[in-house]
Amino acid sequence: MLFHIQETDLAGRLKRALTEPGFEIEVPYAELPRLSDEELGTLLPEAYRVHPSAPERPTRVAHAIEHAARDRRPRYTPDACRRMFEVLVERSEERGWVDLTRGVQALEQCTGPLPDVSAPVRTLVETLLAKNTMNQLHALIAVARLAGEDTLHAVVERLSQGMGPIVADEIAVVVALAPAEQARLSELDRQHRLVQAPNAPDRWQPFAENPAYIAFARRALEAAADRADAIHAGEIPYRADKAFTDREVSTLGQAARVVLLRDEPWLPDLFDRLLPGITLAPTSARTLPSQALLYELVRAAQDFPTPELVASLRTVRNSVRHAGVPKQLDKMLRKVEAALAERTDVALRLPALGFDDDGVLRREAGDGYAAVVTVTDTATLTWHKDNRPLRGVPAPVRREQPALVKELRDLVKRVDAQLLTLARALEGGYTVDAVHPYGWWRAALAGHPLARGVVRRLIWEVEVAPGAWRAVLPEAGELPEAPDEAAVRLWHPLRSEPDAVRAWRDLLVERQLRQPFKQAFREIYLLTPAEEETRVYSNRFAAHLVHYHRMFALFRARGWASDRLGPWDGGDEDAAERTLGAGQWRARFHHGLADWQGEDLLAATDQVRFARRVAGDWQETPLTDVPPLVFSEAMRDVDLFVGVTSIAADPQWTDRGPERAYWERAGFAELTASAEARRDVLTRILPRLKIADRCSLDARHLVVRGGLRTYRIHLGSANILMEPDNSYLCIVPARRKGDGRVFLPFQDDRLSLILSKAFLLADDTKITDPTILAQLGRRA
């Protein structure tokens, strides 16, 4: 029999469902957020006690309660604290492993006098030591002290054996910390090992301010670099990926996060020594001294990146011999770059690398030969003989100085990568509303030999008087007069009047100036009446069918974290999330499995929700409270995910299954903000094209008049309908980049595709492709 839940008795009935066999309820997911923090603290011990082999109903209730508590801070009565430790003892005896952090959290969030848990703790510790379950170092120390000094001493002695000298040093530091600090460190350790939680500076800040832990972090990283040096010197025998124990790798990752958060000035030199030492074998082997530590340091960089660490990682990426490591590093570095864009306080540091004020570096190669690297919007390497430019690398230099050639080619790649990182960092500053001192900006950015090419093609606002901002495009005019302490920030169309936005767009097209990222033509997303009504979620991009693997790849590229969907437990739905606003805001894009189409997995899109970080936890926030720039930038990403991966934009989907109805509806729907931006560009560039007399725009389409038919190309999906009968024309695009003959003020693959189709169809009498001719009613 199923019981309906009354709100006043929700916690009691959930507890009965967890503890009484035969008492079943339907899980009231919508009502779980109404549970108080104290009620969650009462229910969590019973939820954790449920065995994985228990009947489906209590298991589902337990999972629902665990999920409800994930972004909350449950509070425990003394009885609930004691009960949690009793459950931990039961589970340790049954399974040999428990999550000790649960006990630490229960004590830290206890609402009354701490209960005496020395007896269950003693039993718990003895069980874990007997079963050699000691991977929860910080939590084990934190709970062991509750059972007395003898138990704590036994734990420290066992933990110090076989985990490596770096861990032994860490243990000595952790034992000396206050109980509250041990509790916080155990929670960080749990997240680090099990949850892979996103960047949370406020959680790491207490240790970044603790002198003992700071000193340990530096000792640990220097000891790691010393060990790598000793391996290369032959003082320590080389074994692939065995330079450090598993626990040392984890400890070093935590130490790196603390000093990266502090942005310690000695770090760049240390990483320049440590990273090559752990990525290259002392022999010619294609293995690494510690692949595990390399990836752990990259994950630390994803949490607290610095431009110097990014540069060091790119350097070792190009030198590592292991075939699979560069590909994995490329994937991970995309996340690092996205995170660096959010950390605007350090992201804009850019080394000059020996370039002069005009962005030129010259290297003599002997016998009148010289290499010149010039930086404008990208870096370009040219070779000269007696100051006359050559077409390529001169043969004598290639033959006699291959190291110089390689060094300069690597320099070009490094500069281009740094310029890309700078552009992403500047763009990421939108969600934190980054503001810089005008004097520093002029010297360190607008006047920097490498950065100037990026900075001068962007629109900036200078506060010329209190509250009065003047917009300027450095590439097109003089910088305004303002004191060095005046504020300067990136211009955003959300903060500007429509007439001013149109004027900047006209100027970019007139001067054929392409910006490093879409700024003047940037889409903006304002709250709609429907979103005000739904209050805490947006359905603007819900109910779309997308190619899931393509969307998952875009998540990674844009810095969103998401678990993969698939035919396994918990793989039917997920929420991709991204932190914005210097880690203070979180956007979540819900989606779930929809269907399989051969090897292709389809997903259905759902709600977008926002949360704010409050006292270290995420609290769901009404959309009206989300800062407009945070909301707009997050929704812009979601629009990209849907627009690029929707099956509506797949020209070959017309005859595939029941999704045809969605394809027909969405493939020619009203334009989204990104499609409206394409329309705006086309109004400006169409008159300049040689096919201008054959093109026009309506509300949703670029209309092209060919010799055989008239075609309407949808500005969102790029799908084509032919007049007069609205029959569909399928044109599968070639997998190659555009030829660049048509100026576009920003990079947009869909716009390039629309224009390539327009050029083809405007001259349709010359089409020779038989698949297209058949649809036009002609034969080749």
Tab-separated table of C-alpha atoms in Angstrom, residues 541 544-560 562-565 574-576 589-593 600-606 637-646:
chain	number	residue	atom	x	y	z
A	541	PHE	CA	15.817	25.981	-24.238
A	544	HIS	CA	14.900	20.140	-27.852
A	545	LEU	CA	16.362	16.941	-29.274
A	546	VAL	CA	20.136	17.115	-29.634
A	547	HIS	CA	23.057	14.952	-30.710
A	548	TYR	CA	24.298	14.148	-27.231
A	549	HIS	CA	27.948	13.365	-27.963
A	550	ARG	CA	28.351	16.668	-29.804
A	551	MET	CA	26.713	18.561	-26.946
A	552	PHE	CA	28.915	16.803	-24.381
A	553	ALA	CA	32.000	17.885	-26.336
A	554	LEU	CA	30.718	21.481	-26.281
A	555	PHE	CA	30.223	21.261	-22.518
A	556	ARG	CA	33.913	20.477	-22.167
A	557	ALA	CA	34.981	23.160	-24.646
A	558	ARG	CA	32.986	25.876	-22.853
A	559	GLY	CA	34.060	24.877	-19.347
A	560	TRP	CA	30.839	23.173	-18.209
A	562	SER	CA	28.828	17.141	-16.681
A	563	ASP	CA	28.688	13.389	-16.189
A	564	ARG	CA	28.156	11.293	-19.304
A	565	LEU	CA	24.727	9.901	-20.104
A	574	ASP	CA	22.254	14.905	-15.613
A	575	ALA	CA	22.753	18.641	-15.231
A	576	ALA	CA	25.764	20.282	-16.850
A	589	PHE	CA	21.472	22.929	-17.643
A	590	HIS	CA	19.352	19.805	-17.167
A	591	HIS	CA	19.125	17.158	-19.883
A	592	GLY	CA	18.367	13.462	-20.211
A	593	LEU	CA	18.452	10.463	-22.508
A	600	ASP	CA	24.103	8.281	-32.231
A	601	LEU	CA	22.709	9.056	-28.783
A	602	LEU	CA	19.909	11.619	-28.600
A	603	ALA	CA	19.279	13.762	-25.539
A	604	ALA	CA	16.311	15.906	-24.588
A	605	THR	CA	16.998	19.321	-23.078
A	606	ASP	CA	15.254	20.611	-19.977
A	637	ASP	CA	26.213	29.120	-23.722
A	638	VAL	CA	23.007	27.081	-23.501
A	639	ASP	CA	21.781	28.643	-26.753
A	640	LEU	CA	25.077	27.557	-28.329
A	641	PHE	CA	24.705	23.992	-27.023
A	642	VAL	CA	21.194	23.639	-28.423
A	643	GLY	CA	21.715	25.579	-31.636
A	644	VAL	CA	24.819	23.660	-32.702
A	645	THR	CA	23.724	20.157	-31.692
A	646	SER	CA	19.966	20.133	-32.329
